[in-house]
Amino acid sequence: EDQVTQSPEALRLQEGESSSLNCSYTVSGLRGLFWYRQDPGKGPEFLFTLYSAGEEKEKERLKATLTKKESFLHITAPKPEDSATYLCAVQFRGTYKYIFGTGTRLKVLA
Amino acid sequence: DAGVTQSPTHLIKTRGQQVTLRCSPKSGHDTVSWYQQALGQGPQFIFQYYEEEERQRGNFPDRFSGHQFPNYSSELNVNALLLGDSALYLCASSFEQGYDTGELFFGEGSRLTVL
């Protein structure tokens, strides 16, 4: 069965302390891998799309990378406003379904 | 420009009842997907509507049904509610041709509690 696994489940960082979140998948025939941010009580907000191994995308303090079986979301010098749940999702070819992981809850302390 | 709007935001039902949730997509979007998000979990795909037809369905029983109207708005209906149906129900809209970009716009969801 196609699965998406995110780690760690939760992460606490000091402001300015860089780290990485992981998303691994067993989907065969990957069409795209997507990162979303979700704040409490809100719907997910789109961040990045990655299509092929070696691809990288950046936005402010966030950088997403993709290998054949996993993706990393690197957070450089995070700020308290980066605190949120970060969700990874994959879409495989021939389907419209996005399969989401359970997310990583990030807390950045001032 | 209004984003995706969902109603109601919160509702409480009892087991066996029926519920209808509503979604208005972002202006210009023609594709609507519904997701169920249990507490502490990622969203799970229920189904997607395009051109007023259910285009794909996830692993949800027939108690879950939907509809898309000519103005692209959508409804999610759940019959014979179970305690396990308690969750945040998210609507996501996109352009059909942009669907593979991953850029779904989500509403803030309808929080359903089944007692």
mmCIF file of C-alpha atoms in Angstrom:
data_model
loop_
_atom_site.group_PDB
_atom_site.id
_atom_site.type_symbol
_atom_site.label_atom_id
_atom_site.label_comp_id
_atom_site.label_asym_id
_atom_site.label_seq_id
_atom_site.Cartn_x
_atom_site.Cartn_y
_atom_site.Cartn_z
ATOM 1 C CA GLU A 1 0.000 0.000 0.000
ATOM 2 C CA ASP A 2 1.238 3.457 -0.844
ATOM 3 C CA GLN A 3 2.436 5.250 2.272
ATOM 4 C CA VAL A 4 3.894 8.565 3.312
ATOM 5 C CA THR A 5 5.864 8.744 6.562
ATOM 6 C CA GLN A 6 7.034 11.944 8.183
ATOM 7 C CA SER A 7 9.617 12.345 10.908
ATOM 8 C CA PRO A 8 10.021 13.519 13.515
ATOM 9 C CA GLU A 9 6.429 13.747 14.762
ATOM 10 C CA ALA A 10 7.305 16.850 16.757
ATOM 11 C CA LEU A 11 10.300 19.157 16.885
ATOM 12 C CA ARG A 12 11.220 21.996 19.225
ATOM 13 C CA LEU A 13 13.895 24.427 18.097
ATOM 14 C CA GLN A 14 15.395 27.559 19.513
ATOM 15 C CA GLU A 15 15.086 30.613 17.310
ATOM 16 C CA GLY A 16 17.967 30.489 14.820
ATOM 17 C CA GLU A 17 18.570 26.753 15.269
ATOM 18 C CA SER A 18 18.425 25.169 11.794
ATOM 19 C CA SER A 19 17.045 21.673 11.239
ATOM 20 C CA SER A 20 15.430 19.357 8.692
ATOM 21 C CA LEU A 21 12.121 17.523 8.450
ATOM 22 C CA ASN A 22 11.863 14.239 6.585
ATOM 23 C CA CYS A 23 9.182 12.768 4.344
ATOM 24 C CA SER A 24 9.657 9.258 2.973
ATOM 25 C CA TYR A 25 7.278 7.532 0.578
ATOM 26 C CA THR A 26 6.648 4.160 -0.960
ATOM 27 C CA VAL A 27 4.534 5.411 -3.840
ATOM 28 C CA SER A 28 5.431 3.872 -7.162
ATOM 29 C CA GLY A 29 5.113 6.092 -10.191
ATOM 30 C CA LEU A 30 5.422 9.392 -8.360
ATOM 31 C CA ARG A 31 3.760 12.308 -10.149
ATOM 32 C CA GLY A 32 4.658 14.972 -7.586
ATOM 33 C CA LEU A 33 5.558 15.582 -3.955
ATOM 34 C CA PHE A 34 4.096 18.579 -2.171
ATOM 35 C CA TRP A 35 4.793 20.411 1.074
ATOM 36 C CA TYR A 36 2.122 22.268 2.999
ATOM 37 C CA ARG A 37 2.071 24.268 6.202
ATOM 38 C CA GLN A 38 -0.915 24.049 8.555
ATOM 39 C CA ASP A 39 -1.563 26.447 11.424
ATOM 40 C CA PRO A 40 -3.899 25.412 14.275
ATOM 41 C CA GLY A 41 -7.541 25.664 13.272
ATOM 42 C CA LYS A 42 -6.685 26.420 9.646
ATOM 43 C CA GLY A 43 -6.536 24.508 6.399
ATOM 44 C CA PRO A 44 -3.167 23.553 4.904
ATOM 45 C CA GLU A 45 -1.308 26.220 2.934
ATOM 46 C CA PHE A 46 0.695 25.234 -0.135
ATOM 47 C CA LEU A 47 4.478 25.679 0.026
ATOM 48 C CA PHE A 48 6.308 23.662 -2.656
ATOM 49 C CA THR A 49 5.994 21.104 -5.429
ATOM 50 C CA LEU A 50 8.832 18.760 -6.385
ATOM 51 C CA TYR A 51 8.645 16.463 -9.391
ATOM 52 C CA SER A 52 11.959 14.683 -9.805
ATOM 53 C CA ALA A 53 14.983 13.523 -7.830
ATOM 54 C CA GLY A 54 17.543 16.263 -7.420
ATOM 55 C CA GLU A 55 15.028 19.065 -7.616
ATOM 56 C CA GLU A 56 15.164 21.848 -5.009
ATOM 57 C CA LYS A 57 12.808 24.715 -4.179
ATOM 58 C CA GLU A 58 13.348 27.636 -1.801
ATOM 59 C CA LYS A 59 11.127 30.162 -0.112
ATOM 60 C CA GLU A 60 12.454 32.502 2.565
ATOM 61 C CA ARG A 61 13.898 30.264 5.334
ATOM 62 C CA LEU A 62 12.562 27.043 3.801
ATOM 63 C CA LYS A 63 14.214 24.774 1.263
ATOM 64 C CA ALA A 64 12.718 21.536 -0.026
ATOM 65 C CA THR A 65 14.719 18.776 -1.709
ATOM 66 C CA LEU A 66 13.752 15.464 -3.293
ATOM 67 C CA THR A 67 15.505 12.124 -3.732
ATOM 68 C CA LYS A 68 14.080 8.911 -5.189
ATOM 69 C CA LYS A 69 12.430 7.841 -1.950
ATOM 70 C CA GLU A 70 12.337 10.860 0.334
ATOM 71 C CA SER A 71 12.120 14.602 0.646
ATOM 72 C CA PHE A 72 13.599 16.990 3.152
ATOM 73 C CA LEU A 73 12.315 20.349 4.286
ATOM 74 C CA HIS A 74 15.260 22.344 5.584
ATOM 75 C CA ILE A 75 14.533 25.251 7.887
ATOM 76 C CA THR A 76 17.343 27.749 8.201
ATOM 77 C CA ALA A 77 17.513 30.134 11.170
ATOM 78 C CA PRO A 78 13.832 29.616 12.049
ATOM 79 C CA LYS A 79 11.711 32.243 13.753
ATOM 80 C CA PRO A 80 8.766 31.736 16.132
ATOM 81 C CA GLU A 81 6.365 32.505 13.278
ATOM 82 C CA ASP A 82 7.599 29.358 11.523
ATOM 83 C CA SER A 83 5.848 27.311 14.229
ATOM 84 C CA ALA A 84 3.220 25.137 12.532
ATOM 85 C CA THR A 85 2.546 21.596 11.366
ATOM 86 C CA TYR A 86 4.340 20.789 8.126
ATOM 87 C CA LEU A 87 2.584 18.241 5.932
ATOM 88 C CA CYS A 88 4.015 16.267 3.053
ATOM 89 C CA ALA A 89 1.779 14.813 0.336
ATOM 90 C CA VAL A 90 2.380 12.723 -2.763
ATOM 91 C CA GLN A 91 0.433 12.151 -5.934
ATOM 92 C CA PHE A 92 1.121 9.166 -8.141
ATOM 93 C CA ARG A 93 0.509 8.893 -11.860
ATOM 94 C CA GLY A 94 -2.984 8.168 -13.059
ATOM 95 C CA THR A 95 -4.740 9.429 -9.945
ATOM 96 C CA TYR A 96 -6.074 12.663 -8.555
ATOM 97 C CA LYS A 97 -5.659 11.596 -4.931
ATOM 98 C CA TYR A 98 -3.070 13.266 -2.728
ATOM 99 C CA ILE A 99 -1.728 11.007 0.044
ATOM 100 C CA PHE A 100 -0.731 13.033 3.087
ATOM 101 C CA GLY A 101 1.636 12.133 5.893
ATOM 102 C CA THR A 102 0.702 12.766 9.511
ATOM 103 C CA GLY A 103 2.886 15.870 9.645
ATOM 104 C CA THR A 104 5.680 17.274 11.780
ATOM 105 C CA ARG A 105 4.637 19.699 14.524
ATOM 106 C CA LEU A 106 7.307 22.370 14.696
ATOM 107 C CA LYS A 107 7.652 24.720 17.640
ATOM 108 C CA VAL A 108 10.234 27.505 17.462
ATOM 109 C CA LEU A 109 11.032 29.136 20.786
ATOM 110 C CA ALA A 110 12.084 32.772 21.046
ATOM 111 C CA ASP B 1 -10.482 37.924 -3.766
ATOM 112 C CA ALA B 2 -12.237 35.452 -1.479
ATOM 113 C CA GLY B 3 -10.474 32.196 -0.953
ATOM 114 C CA VAL B 4 -12.183 28.881 -0.301
ATOM 115 C CA THR B 5 -15.121 29.273 2.055
ATOM 116 C CA GLN B 6 -16.726 26.452 3.996
ATOM 117 C CA SER B 7 -19.835 26.272 6.111
ATOM 118 C CA PRO B 8 -20.681 25.602 8.813
ATOM 119 C CA THR B 9 -17.416 26.041 10.693
ATOM 120 C CA HIS B 10 -18.504 23.889 13.630
ATOM 121 C CA LEU B 11 -21.374 21.510 14.167
ATOM 122 C CA ILE B 12 -22.431 18.820 16.588
ATOM 123 C CA LYS B 13 -24.541 15.831 15.574
ATOM 124 C CA THR B 14 -25.620 12.597 17.179
ATOM 125 C CA ARG B 15 -25.032 9.087 15.898
ATOM 126 C CA GLY B 16 -27.316 8.095 13.053
ATOM 127 C CA GLN B 17 -27.992 11.650 11.912
ATOM 128 C CA GLN B 18 -27.112 13.113 8.550
ATOM 129 C CA VAL B 19 -24.975 16.171 7.795
ATOM 130 C CA THR B 20 -24.362 18.421 4.795
ATOM 131 C CA LEU B 21 -21.217 20.504 4.499
ATOM 132 C CA ARG B 22 -20.772 23.230 1.926
ATOM 133 C CA CYS B 23 -17.841 24.654 0.023
ATOM 134 C CA SER B 24 -17.377 27.612 -2.306
ATOM 135 C CA PRO B 25 -14.127 27.350 -4.244
ATOM 136 C CA LYS B 26 -11.673 30.143 -4.865
ATOM 137 C CA SER B 27 -12.789 32.395 -7.682
ATOM 138 C CA GLY B 28 -12.074 30.807 -11.075
ATOM 139 C CA HIS B 29 -11.337 27.344 -9.708
ATOM 140 C CA ASP B 30 -13.291 24.486 -11.268
ATOM 141 C CA THR B 31 -12.100 21.448 -9.299
ATOM 142 C CA VAL B 32 -13.094 20.643 -5.730
ATOM 143 C CA SER B 33 -11.642 17.926 -3.510
ATOM 144 C CA TRP B 34 -12.817 16.909 -0.060
ATOM 145 C CA TYR B 35 -10.553 15.618 2.693
ATOM 146 C CA GLN B 36 -11.181 14.293 6.195
ATOM 147 C CA GLN B 37 -8.629 15.164 8.864
ATOM 148 C CA ALA B 38 -8.867 13.372 12.197
ATOM 149 C CA LEU B 39 -7.130 14.918 15.197
ATOM 150 C CA GLY B 40 -3.356 14.543 14.944
ATOM 151 C CA GLN B 41 -3.553 12.972 11.479
ATOM 152 C CA GLY B 42 -2.961 14.140 7.949
ATOM 153 C CA PRO B 43 -5.878 14.832 5.597
ATOM 154 C CA GLN B 44 -7.403 11.765 3.909
ATOM 155 C CA PHE B 45 -8.855 12.031 0.410
ATOM 156 C CA ILE B 46 -12.617 11.486 0.237
ATOM 157 C CA PHE B 47 -13.387 12.394 -3.379
ATOM 158 C CA GLN B 48 -12.897 14.968 -6.107
ATOM 159 C CA TYR B 49 -15.431 16.721 -8.310
ATOM 160 C CA TYR B 50 -14.889 18.203 -11.720
ATOM 161 C CA GLU B 51 -17.537 19.230 -14.253
ATOM 162 C CA GLU B 52 -20.212 18.212 -11.753
ATOM 163 C CA GLU B 53 -18.997 14.608 -11.749
ATOM 164 C CA GLU B 54 -17.203 12.605 -9.075
ATOM 165 C CA ARG B 55 -13.897 12.004 -10.751
ATOM 166 C CA GLN B 56 -12.184 9.873 -8.113
ATOM 167 C CA ARG B 57 -13.080 8.473 -4.736
ATOM 168 C CA GLY B 58 -10.937 7.488 -1.765
ATOM 169 C CA ASN B 59 -11.515 4.616 0.665
ATOM 170 C CA PHE B 60 -14.708 5.941 2.186
ATOM 171 C CA PRO B 61 -18.051 4.127 2.420
ATOM 172 C CA ASP B 62 -21.108 5.055 0.396
ATOM 173 C CA ARG B 63 -22.428 6.968 3.411
ATOM 174 C CA PHE B 64 -20.186 9.735 2.105
ATOM 175 C CA SER B 65 -21.579 11.391 -0.991
ATOM 176 C CA GLY B 66 -21.176 14.693 -2.703
ATOM 177 C CA HIS B 67 -22.278 17.037 -5.373
ATOM 178 C CA GLN B 68 -20.852 19.830 -7.473
ATOM 179 C CA PHE B 69 -23.049 22.588 -8.830
ATOM 180 C CA PRO B 70 -22.729 24.498 -12.118
ATOM 181 C CA ASN B 71 -21.100 27.401 -10.270
ATOM 182 C CA TYR B 72 -18.415 24.918 -9.057
ATOM 183 C CA SER B 73 -19.512 25.030 -5.429
ATOM 184 C CA SER B 74 -19.800 21.667 -3.730
ATOM 185 C CA GLU B 75 -21.508 19.773 -0.937
ATOM 186 C CA LEU B 76 -20.402 16.821 1.123
ATOM 187 C CA ASN B 77 -23.133 14.667 2.655
ATOM 188 C CA VAL B 78 -22.584 12.063 5.327
ATOM 189 C CA ASN B 79 -25.444 9.740 6.299
ATOM 190 C CA ALA B 80 -25.868 7.505 9.349
ATOM 191 C CA LEU B 81 -23.147 9.294 11.287
ATOM 192 C CA LEU B 82 -20.764 7.264 13.413
ATOM 193 C CA LEU B 83 -18.590 8.441 16.288
ATOM 194 C CA GLY B 84 -15.564 7.859 14.054
ATOM 195 C CA ASP B 85 -16.813 10.468 11.599
ATOM 196 C CA SER B 86 -15.810 13.185 14.066
ATOM 197 C CA ALA B 87 -13.114 15.164 12.248
ATOM 198 C CA LEU B 88 -12.220 18.337 10.416
ATOM 199 C CA TYR B 89 -13.599 18.228 6.887
ATOM 200 C CA LEU B 90 -11.522 20.207 4.441
ATOM 201 C CA CYS B 91 -12.464 21.434 1.016
ATOM 202 C CA ALA B 92 -9.692 22.189 -1.468
ATOM 203 C CA SER B 93 -10.058 23.887 -4.830
ATOM 204 C CA SER B 94 -7.805 24.233 -7.858
ATOM 205 C CA PHE B 95 -7.784 24.779 -11.571
ATOM 206 C CA GLU B 96 -8.222 21.427 -13.285
ATOM 207 C CA GLN B 97 -5.239 22.066 -15.516
ATOM 208 C CA GLY B 98 -3.158 23.088 -12.538
ATOM 209 C CA TYR B 99 -4.093 20.160 -10.368
ATOM 210 C CA ASP B 100 -0.796 18.354 -10.798
ATOM 211 C CA THR B 101 1.112 21.391 -9.536
ATOM 212 C CA GLY B 102 0.010 20.538 -6.010
ATOM 213 C CA GLU B 103 -1.234 24.058 -5.459
ATOM 214 C CA LEU B 104 -4.502 23.271 -3.746
ATOM 215 C CA PHE B 105 -6.244 26.077 -1.884
ATOM 216 C CA PHE B 106 -7.850 24.784 1.296
ATOM 217 C CA GLY B 107 -10.680 26.254 3.275
ATOM 218 C CA GLU B 108 -10.520 26.462 7.048
ATOM 219 C CA GLY B 109 -12.694 23.402 7.351
ATOM 220 C CA SER B 110 -15.879 22.273 9.043
ATOM 221 C CA ARG B 111 -15.309 20.735 12.456
ATOM 222 C CA LEU B 112 -17.834 17.904 12.929
ATOM 223 C CA THR B 113 -18.372 16.340 16.332
ATOM 224 C CA VAL B 114 -20.546 13.223 16.544
ATOM 225 C CA LEU B 115 -21.897 12.353 19.987
#
